PDB file of C-alpha atoms in Angstrom:
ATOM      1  CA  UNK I   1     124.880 109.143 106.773  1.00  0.00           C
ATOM      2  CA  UNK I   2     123.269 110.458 103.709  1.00  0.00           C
ATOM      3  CA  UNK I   3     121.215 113.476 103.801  1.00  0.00           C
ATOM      4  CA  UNK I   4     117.351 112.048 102.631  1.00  0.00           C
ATOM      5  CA  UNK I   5     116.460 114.584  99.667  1.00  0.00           C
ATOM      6  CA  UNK I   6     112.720 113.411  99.075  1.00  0.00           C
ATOM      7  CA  UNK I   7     112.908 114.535  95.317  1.00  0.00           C
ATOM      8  CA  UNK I   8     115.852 113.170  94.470  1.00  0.00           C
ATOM      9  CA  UNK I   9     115.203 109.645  95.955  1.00  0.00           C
ATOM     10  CA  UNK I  10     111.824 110.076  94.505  1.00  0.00           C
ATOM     11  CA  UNK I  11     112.868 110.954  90.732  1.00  0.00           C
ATOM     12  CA  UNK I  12     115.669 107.799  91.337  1.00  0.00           C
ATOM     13  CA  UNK I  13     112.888 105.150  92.323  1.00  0.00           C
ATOM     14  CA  UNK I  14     110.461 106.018  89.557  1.00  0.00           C
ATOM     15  CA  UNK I  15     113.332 106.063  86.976  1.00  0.00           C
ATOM     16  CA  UNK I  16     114.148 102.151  88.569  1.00  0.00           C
ATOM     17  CA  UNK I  17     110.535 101.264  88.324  1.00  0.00           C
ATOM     18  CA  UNK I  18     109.909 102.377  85.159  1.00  0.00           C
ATOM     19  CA  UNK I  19     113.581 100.378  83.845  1.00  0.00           C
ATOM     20  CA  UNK I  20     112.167  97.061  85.940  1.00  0.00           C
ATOM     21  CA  UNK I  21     108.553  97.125  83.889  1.00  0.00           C
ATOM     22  CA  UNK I  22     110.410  97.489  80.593  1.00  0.00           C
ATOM     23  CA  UNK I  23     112.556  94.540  81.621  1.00  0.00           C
ATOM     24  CA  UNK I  24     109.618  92.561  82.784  1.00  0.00           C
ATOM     25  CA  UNK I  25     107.557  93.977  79.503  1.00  0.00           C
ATOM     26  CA  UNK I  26     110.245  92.769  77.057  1.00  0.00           C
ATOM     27  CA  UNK I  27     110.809  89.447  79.023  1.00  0.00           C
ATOM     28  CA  UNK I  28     107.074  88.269  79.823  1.00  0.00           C
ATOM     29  CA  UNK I  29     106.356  85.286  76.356  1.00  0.00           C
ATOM     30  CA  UNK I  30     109.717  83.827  77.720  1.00  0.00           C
ATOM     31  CA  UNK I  31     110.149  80.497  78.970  1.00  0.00           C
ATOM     32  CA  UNK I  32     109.850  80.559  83.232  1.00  0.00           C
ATOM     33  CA  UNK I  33     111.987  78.791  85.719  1.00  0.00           C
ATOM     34  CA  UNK I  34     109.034  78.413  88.100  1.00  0.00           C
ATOM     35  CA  UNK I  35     109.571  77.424  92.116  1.00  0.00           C
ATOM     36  CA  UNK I  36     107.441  76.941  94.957  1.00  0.00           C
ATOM     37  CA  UNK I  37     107.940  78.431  98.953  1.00  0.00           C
ATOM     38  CA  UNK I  38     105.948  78.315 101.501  1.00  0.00           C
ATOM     39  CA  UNK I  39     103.291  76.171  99.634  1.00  0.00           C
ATOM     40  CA  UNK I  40     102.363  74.651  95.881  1.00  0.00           C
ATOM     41  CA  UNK I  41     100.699  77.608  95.259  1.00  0.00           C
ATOM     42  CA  UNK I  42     103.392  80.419  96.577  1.00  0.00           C
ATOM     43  CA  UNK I  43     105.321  80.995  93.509  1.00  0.00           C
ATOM     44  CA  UNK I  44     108.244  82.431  92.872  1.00  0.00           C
ATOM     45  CA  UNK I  45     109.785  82.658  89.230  1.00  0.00           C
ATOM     46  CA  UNK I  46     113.487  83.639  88.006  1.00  0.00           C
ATOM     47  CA  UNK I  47     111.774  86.984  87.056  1.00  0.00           C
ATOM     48  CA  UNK I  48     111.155  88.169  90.735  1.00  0.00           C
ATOM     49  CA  UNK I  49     114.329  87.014  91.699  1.00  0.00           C
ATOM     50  CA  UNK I  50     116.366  89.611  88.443  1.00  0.00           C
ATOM     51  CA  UNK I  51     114.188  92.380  89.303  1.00  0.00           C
ATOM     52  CA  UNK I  52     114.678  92.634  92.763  1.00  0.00           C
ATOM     53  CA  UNK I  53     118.580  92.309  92.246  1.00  0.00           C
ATOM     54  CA  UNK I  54     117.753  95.187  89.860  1.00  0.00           C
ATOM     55  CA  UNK I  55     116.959  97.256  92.897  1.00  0.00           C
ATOM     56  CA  UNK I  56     118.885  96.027  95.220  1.00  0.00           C
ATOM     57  CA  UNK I  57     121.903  96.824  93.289  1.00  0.00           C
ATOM     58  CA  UNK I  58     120.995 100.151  91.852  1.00  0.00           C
ATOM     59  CA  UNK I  59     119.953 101.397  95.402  1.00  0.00           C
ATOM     60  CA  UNK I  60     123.204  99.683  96.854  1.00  0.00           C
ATOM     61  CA  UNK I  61     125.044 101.554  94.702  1.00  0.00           C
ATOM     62  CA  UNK I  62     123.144 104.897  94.612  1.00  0.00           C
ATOM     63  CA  UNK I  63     122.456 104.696  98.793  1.00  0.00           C
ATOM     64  CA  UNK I  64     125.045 102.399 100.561  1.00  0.00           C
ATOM     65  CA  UNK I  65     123.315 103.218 103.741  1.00  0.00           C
ATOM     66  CA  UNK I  66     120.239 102.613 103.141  1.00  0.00           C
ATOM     67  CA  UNK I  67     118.697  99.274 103.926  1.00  0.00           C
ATOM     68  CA  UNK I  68     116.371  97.215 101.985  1.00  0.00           C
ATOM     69  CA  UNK I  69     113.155  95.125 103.230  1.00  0.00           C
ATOM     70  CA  UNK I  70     111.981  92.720 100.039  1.00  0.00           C
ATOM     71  CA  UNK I  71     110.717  89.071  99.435  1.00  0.00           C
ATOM     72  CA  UNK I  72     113.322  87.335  97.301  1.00  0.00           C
ATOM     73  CA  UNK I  73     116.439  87.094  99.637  1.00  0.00           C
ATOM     74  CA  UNK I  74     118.324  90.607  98.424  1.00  0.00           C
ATOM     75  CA  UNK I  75     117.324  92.756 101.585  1.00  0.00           C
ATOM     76  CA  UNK I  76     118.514  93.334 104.376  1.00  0.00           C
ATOM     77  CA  UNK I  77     117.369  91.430 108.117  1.00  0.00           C
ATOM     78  CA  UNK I  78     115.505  94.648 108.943  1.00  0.00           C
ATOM     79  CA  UNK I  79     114.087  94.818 112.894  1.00  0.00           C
ATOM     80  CA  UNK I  80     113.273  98.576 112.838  1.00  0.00           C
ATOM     81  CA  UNK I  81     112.362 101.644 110.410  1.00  0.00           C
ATOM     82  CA  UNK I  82     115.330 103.518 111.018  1.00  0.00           C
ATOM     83  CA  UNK I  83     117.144 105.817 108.932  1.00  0.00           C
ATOM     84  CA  UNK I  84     115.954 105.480 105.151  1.00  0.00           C
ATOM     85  CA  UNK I  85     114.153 101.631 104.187  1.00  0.00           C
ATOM     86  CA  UNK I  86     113.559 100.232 101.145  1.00  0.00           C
ATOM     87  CA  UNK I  87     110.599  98.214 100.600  1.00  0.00           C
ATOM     88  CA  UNK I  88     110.012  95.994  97.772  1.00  0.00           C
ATOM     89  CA  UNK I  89     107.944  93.387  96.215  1.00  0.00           C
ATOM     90  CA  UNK I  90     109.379  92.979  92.702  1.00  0.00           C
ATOM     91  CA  UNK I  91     106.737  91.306  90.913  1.00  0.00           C
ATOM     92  CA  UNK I  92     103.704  91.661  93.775  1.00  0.00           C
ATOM     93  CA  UNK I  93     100.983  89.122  91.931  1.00  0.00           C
ATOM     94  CA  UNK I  94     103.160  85.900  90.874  1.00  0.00           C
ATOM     95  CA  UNK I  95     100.497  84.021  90.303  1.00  0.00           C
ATOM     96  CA  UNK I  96      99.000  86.241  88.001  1.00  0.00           C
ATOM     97  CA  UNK I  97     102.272  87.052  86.063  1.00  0.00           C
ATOM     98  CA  UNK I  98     102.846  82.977  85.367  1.00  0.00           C
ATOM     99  CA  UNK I  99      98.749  82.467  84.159  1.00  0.00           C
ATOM    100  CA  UNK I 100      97.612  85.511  82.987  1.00  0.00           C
ATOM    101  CA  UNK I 101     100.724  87.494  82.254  1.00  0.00           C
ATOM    102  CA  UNK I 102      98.860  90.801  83.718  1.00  0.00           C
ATOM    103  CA  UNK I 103      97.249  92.038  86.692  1.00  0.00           C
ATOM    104  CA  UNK I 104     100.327  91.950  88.926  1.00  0.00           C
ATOM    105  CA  UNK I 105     102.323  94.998  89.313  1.00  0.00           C
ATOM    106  CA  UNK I 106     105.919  96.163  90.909  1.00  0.00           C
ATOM    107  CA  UNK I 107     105.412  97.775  94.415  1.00  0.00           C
ATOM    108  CA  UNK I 108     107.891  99.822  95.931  1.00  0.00           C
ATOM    109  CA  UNK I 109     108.034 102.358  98.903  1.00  0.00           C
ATOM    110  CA  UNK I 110     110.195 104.402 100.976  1.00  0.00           C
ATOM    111  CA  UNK I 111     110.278 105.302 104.228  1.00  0.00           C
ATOM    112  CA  UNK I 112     112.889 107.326 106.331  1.00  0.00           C
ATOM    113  CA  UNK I 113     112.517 107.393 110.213  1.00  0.00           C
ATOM    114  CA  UNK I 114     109.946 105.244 110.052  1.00  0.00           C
ATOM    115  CA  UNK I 115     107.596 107.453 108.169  1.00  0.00           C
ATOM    116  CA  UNK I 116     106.135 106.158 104.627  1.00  0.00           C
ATOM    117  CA  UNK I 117     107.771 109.032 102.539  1.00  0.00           C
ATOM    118  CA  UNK I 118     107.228 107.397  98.702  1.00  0.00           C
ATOM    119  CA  UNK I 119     105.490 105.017  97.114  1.00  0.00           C
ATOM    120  CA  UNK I 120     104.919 103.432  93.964  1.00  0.00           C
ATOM    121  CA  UNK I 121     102.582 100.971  92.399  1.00  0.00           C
ATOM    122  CA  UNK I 122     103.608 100.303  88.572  1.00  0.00           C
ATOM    123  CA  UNK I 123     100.984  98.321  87.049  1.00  0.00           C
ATOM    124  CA  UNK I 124     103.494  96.911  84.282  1.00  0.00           C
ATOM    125  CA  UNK I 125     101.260  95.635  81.365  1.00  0.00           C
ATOM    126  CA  UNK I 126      98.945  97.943  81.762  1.00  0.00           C
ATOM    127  CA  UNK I 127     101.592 100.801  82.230  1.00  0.00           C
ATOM    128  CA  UNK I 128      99.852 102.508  84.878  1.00  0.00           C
ATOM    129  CA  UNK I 129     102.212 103.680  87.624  1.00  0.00           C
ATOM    130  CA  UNK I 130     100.452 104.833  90.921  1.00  0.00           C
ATOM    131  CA  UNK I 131     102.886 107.547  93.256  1.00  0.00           C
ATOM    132  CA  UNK I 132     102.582 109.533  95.579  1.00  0.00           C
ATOM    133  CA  UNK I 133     104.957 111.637  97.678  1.00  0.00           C
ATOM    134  CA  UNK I 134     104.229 112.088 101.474  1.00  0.00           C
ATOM    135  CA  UNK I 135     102.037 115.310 101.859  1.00  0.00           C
ATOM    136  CA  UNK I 136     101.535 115.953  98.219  1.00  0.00           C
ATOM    137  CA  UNK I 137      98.675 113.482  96.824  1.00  0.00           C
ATOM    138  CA  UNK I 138      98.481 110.435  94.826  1.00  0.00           C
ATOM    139  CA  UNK I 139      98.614 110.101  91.349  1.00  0.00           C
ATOM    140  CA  UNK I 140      97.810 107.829  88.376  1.00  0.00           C
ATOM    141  CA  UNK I 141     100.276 108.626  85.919  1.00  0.00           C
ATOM    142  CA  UNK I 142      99.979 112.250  85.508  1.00  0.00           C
ATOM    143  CA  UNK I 143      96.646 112.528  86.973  1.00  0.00           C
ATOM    144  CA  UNK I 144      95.685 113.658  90.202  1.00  0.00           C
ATOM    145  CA  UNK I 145      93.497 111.218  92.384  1.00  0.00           C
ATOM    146  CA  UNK I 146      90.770 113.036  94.293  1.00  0.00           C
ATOM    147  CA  UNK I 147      90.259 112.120  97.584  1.00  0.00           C
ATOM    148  CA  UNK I 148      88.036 109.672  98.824  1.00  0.00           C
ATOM    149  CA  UNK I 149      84.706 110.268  99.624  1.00  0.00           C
ATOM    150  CA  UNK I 150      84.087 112.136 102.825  1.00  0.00           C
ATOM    151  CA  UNK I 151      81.147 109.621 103.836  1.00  0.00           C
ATOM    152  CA  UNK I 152      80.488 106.340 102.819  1.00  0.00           C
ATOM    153  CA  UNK I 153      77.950 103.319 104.156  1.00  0.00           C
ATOM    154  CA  UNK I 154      79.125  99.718 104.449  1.00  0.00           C
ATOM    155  CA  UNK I 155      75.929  98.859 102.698  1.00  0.00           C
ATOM    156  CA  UNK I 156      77.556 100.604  99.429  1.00  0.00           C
ATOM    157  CA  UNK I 157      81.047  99.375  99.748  1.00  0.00           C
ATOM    158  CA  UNK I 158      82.885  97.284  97.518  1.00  0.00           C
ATOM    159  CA  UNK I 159      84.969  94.962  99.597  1.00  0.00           C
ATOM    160  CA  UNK I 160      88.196  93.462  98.214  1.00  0.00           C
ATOM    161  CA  UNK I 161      88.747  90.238 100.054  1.00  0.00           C
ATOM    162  CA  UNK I 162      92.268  88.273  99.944  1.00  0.00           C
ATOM    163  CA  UNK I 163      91.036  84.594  99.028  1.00  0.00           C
ATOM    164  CA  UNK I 164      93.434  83.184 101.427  1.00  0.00           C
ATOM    165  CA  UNK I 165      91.228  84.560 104.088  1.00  0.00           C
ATOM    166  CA  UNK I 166      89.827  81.066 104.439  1.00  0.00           C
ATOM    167  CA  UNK I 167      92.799  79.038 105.369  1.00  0.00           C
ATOM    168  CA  UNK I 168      92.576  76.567 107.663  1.00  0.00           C
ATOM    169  CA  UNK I 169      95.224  77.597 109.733  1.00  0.00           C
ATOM    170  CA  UNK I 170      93.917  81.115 109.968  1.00  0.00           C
ATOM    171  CA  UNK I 171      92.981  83.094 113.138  1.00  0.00           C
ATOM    172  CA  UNK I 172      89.805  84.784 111.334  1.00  0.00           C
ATOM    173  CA  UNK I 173      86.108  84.019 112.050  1.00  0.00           C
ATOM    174  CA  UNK I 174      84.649  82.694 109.117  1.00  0.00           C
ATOM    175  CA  UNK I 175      81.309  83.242 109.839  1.00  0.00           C
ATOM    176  CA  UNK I 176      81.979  86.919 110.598  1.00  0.00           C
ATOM    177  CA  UNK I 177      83.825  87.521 107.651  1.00  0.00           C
ATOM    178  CA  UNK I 178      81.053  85.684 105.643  1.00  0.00           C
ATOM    179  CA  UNK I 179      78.267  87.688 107.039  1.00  0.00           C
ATOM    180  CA  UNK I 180      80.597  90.991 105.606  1.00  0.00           C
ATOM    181  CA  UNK I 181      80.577  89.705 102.301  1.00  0.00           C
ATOM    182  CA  UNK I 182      76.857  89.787 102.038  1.00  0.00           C
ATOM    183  CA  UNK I 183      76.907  92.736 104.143  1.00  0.00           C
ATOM    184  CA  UNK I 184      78.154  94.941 101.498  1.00  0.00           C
ATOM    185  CA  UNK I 185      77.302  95.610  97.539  1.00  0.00           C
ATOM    186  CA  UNK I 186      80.041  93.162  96.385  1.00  0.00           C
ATOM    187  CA  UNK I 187      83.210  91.740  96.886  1.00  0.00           C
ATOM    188  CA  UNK I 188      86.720  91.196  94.771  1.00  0.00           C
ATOM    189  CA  UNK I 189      90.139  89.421  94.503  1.00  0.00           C
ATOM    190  CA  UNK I 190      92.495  90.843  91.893  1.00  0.00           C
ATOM    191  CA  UNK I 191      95.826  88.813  93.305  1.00  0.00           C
ATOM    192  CA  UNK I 192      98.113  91.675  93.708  1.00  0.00           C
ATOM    193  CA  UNK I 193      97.535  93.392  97.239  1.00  0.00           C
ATOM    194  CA  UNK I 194      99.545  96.472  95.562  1.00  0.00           C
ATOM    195  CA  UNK I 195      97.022  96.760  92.724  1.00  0.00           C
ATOM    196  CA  UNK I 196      94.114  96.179  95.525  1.00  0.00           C
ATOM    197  CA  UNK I 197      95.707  99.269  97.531  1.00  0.00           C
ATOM    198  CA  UNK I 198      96.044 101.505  94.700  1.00  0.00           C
ATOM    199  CA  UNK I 199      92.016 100.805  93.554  1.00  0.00           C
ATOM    200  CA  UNK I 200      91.662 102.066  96.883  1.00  0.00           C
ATOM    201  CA  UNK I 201      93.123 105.173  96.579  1.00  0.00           C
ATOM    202  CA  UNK I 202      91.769 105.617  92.785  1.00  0.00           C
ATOM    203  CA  UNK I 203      88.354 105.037  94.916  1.00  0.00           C
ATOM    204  CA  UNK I 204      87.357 102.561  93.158  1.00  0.00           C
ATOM    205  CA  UNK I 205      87.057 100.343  96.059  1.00  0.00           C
ATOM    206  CA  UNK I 206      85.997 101.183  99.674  1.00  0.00           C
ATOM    207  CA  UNK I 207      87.659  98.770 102.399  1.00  0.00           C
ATOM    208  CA  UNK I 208      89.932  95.435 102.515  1.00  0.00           C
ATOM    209  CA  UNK I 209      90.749  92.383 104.407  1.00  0.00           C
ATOM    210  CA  UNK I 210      93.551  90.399 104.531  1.00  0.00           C
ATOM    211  CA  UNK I 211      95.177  88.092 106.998  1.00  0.00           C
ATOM    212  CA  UNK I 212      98.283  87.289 105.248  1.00  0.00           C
ATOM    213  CA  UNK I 213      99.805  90.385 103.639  1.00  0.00           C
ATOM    214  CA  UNK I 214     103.759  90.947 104.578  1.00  0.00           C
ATOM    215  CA  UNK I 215     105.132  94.360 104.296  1.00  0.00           C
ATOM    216  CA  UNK I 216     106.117  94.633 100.580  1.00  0.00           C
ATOM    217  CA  UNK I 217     102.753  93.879  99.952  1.00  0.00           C
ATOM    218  CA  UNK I 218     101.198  96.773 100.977  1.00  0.00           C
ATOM    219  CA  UNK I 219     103.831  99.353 102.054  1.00  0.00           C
ATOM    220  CA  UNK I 220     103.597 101.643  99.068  1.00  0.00           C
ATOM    221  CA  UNK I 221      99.958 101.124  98.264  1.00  0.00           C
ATOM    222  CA  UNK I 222      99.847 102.413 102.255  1.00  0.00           C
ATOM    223  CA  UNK I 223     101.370 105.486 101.348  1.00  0.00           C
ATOM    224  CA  UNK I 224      99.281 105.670  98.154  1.00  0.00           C
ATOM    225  CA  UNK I 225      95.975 105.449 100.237  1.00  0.00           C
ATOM    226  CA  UNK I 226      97.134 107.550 103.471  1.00  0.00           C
ATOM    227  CA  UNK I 227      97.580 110.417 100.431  1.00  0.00           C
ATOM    228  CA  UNK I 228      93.839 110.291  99.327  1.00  0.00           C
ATOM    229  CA  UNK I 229      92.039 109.775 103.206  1.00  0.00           C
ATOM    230  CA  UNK I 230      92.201 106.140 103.580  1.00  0.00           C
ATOM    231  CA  UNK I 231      93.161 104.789 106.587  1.00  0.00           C
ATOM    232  CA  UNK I 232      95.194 100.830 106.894  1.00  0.00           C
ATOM    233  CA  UNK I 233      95.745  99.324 110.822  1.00  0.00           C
ATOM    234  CA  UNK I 234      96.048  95.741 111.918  1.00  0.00           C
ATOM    235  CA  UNK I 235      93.067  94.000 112.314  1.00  0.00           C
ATOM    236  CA  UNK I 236      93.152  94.714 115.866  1.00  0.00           C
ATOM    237  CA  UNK I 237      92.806  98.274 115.014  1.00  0.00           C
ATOM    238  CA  UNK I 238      96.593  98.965 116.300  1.00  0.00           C
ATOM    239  CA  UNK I 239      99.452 100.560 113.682  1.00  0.00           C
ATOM    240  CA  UNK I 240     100.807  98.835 111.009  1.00  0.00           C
ATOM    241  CA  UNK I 241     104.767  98.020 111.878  1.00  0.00           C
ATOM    242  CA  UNK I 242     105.870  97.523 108.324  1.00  0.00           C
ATOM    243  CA  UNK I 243     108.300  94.641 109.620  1.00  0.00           C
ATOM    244  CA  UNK I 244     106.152  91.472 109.783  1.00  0.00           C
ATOM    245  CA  UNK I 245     103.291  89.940 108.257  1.00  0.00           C
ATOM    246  CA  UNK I 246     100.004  91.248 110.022  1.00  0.00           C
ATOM    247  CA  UNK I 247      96.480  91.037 109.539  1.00  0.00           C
ATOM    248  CA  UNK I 248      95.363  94.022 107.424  1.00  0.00           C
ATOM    249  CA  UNK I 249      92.522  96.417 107.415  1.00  0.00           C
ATOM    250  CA  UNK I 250      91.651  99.212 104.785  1.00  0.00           C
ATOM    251  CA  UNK I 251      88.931 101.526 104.128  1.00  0.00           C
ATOM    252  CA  UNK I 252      87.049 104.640 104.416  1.00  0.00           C
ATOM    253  CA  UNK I 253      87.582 106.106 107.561  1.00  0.00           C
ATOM    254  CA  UNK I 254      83.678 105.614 108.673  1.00  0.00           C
ATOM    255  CA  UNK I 255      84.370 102.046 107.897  1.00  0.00           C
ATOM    256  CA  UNK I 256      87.027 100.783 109.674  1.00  0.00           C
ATOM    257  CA  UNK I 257      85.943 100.737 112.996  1.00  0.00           C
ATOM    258  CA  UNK I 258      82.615  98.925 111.740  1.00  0.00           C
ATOM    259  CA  UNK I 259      84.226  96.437 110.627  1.00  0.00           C
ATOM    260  CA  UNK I 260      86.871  95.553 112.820  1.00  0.00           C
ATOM    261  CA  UNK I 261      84.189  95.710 115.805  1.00  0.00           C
ATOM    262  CA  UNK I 262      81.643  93.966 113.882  1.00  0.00           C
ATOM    263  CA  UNK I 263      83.375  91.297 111.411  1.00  0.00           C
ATOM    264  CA  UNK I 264      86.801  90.825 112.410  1.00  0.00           C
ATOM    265  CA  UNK I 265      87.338  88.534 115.422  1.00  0.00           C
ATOM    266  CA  UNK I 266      90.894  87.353 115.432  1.00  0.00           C
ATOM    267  CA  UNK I 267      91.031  84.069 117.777  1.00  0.00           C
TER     268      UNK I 267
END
């Protein structure tokens, strides 16, 4: 088995995700082959489908032994976070990429031995890439994210809030969740949980709920926030596995417990 050489796999993802937002950047006014998945509104376009290849072959090549844990049907059927994973959301914010043709963003992370190691959000129109290596901060490009606050009040928070909170076929309490929402100073939605994470770590943001995020989701913004003080557990207030979708809270330290014990009830 490959030796994992943090620097080296670092310096080879960033070069990747840097290659995928050109392709993406020099591809986005073409025509889209546009499908559906789980729902009408869980899109998928040919776009997600070529970038992920993108990694999946260049890491493939580069790291035979590695395994890969992504959206679009290149990984690998990954049960555990042994040895050195690869997780990817290729184009995390579909929707947004189709309408608006920004706000989405490539989100990729590694971990090794079931530690987040790497991680990198790549806001592509924008060209903003969020990294951060485990142990030695976060950065926006080549700027250095302070950490978070070392107190904060839920009174003062911003709250971003995944939309899809409201499903029907949900497990959340909707009046709890309601009464957080006019609990703190405001609320957002950007639709990319990647971009979401990394206004957390830029601090731009305080705390956020989601019921429906899967691992490429939010596996390097993770990373990105761990690096700056934040703190991400199940909405049970367990650890994160990284494996399977889970309900998903982030925040300021001093906020997570107050709102998992106060407005998160799952049923």
């Amino acid at each position: 088995m490959t030796q994992f050489n943090k620097e080296t796999v670092y310096q080879n993802a960033r070069k990747w995700v840097e290659e995928a937002g050109e392709i993406i950047r020099t591809e986005i006014d073409q025509p889209r082959k546009i499908d559906t998945k789980m729902n009408p509104n869980d899109l998928v376009t040919e776009m997600d489908r070529k970038i992920e290849e993108f990694f999946a072959d260049k890491i493939r090549q580069t790291y035979p032994s590695d395994l890969i844990l992504s959206e679009e049907g290149f990984g690998d059927q990954v049960n555990e976070l042994k040895g050195t994973v690869w997780i990817i959301d290729p184009i995390d914010g579909t929707m947004n990429f189709v309408h608006q043709k920004r706000t989405f963003a490539i989100s990729l992370a590694v971990f090794h031995e079931g530690v987040g190691e790497i991680g990198f959000v790549y806001d592509v129109m924008a060209d903003i890439l969020y990294h951060a290596k485990r142990g030695e901060g976060t950065y926006k490009n080549e700027q250095k994210l302070v950490p978070i606050a070392k107190e904060k009040n839920l009174s003062e928070a911003i709250l971003l809030l995944n939309p899809l909170w409201c499903a029907p076929n949900d497990r959340a309490d909707h009046e709890k969740v309601a009464e957080l929402v006019k609990t703190v100073r405001g609320a957002r939605s950007y639709g990319s949980a990647a971009l979401e994470f990394a206004y957390l770590a830029e601090g731009i943001t305080d705390v956020y709920v989601s019921f429906h995020l899967q691992p490429w989701d939010y596996a390097a913004g993770v990373i990105l926030y761990h690096e700056v003080g934040g703190q991400t557990v199940k909405a049970t207030g367990e650890d994160l596995t990284f494996l399977k979708q889970e309900p998903t809270v982030a925040g300021h330290p001093d906020l997570i417990a107050e709102v998992i014990q106060n407005y998160i009830s799952l049923k």
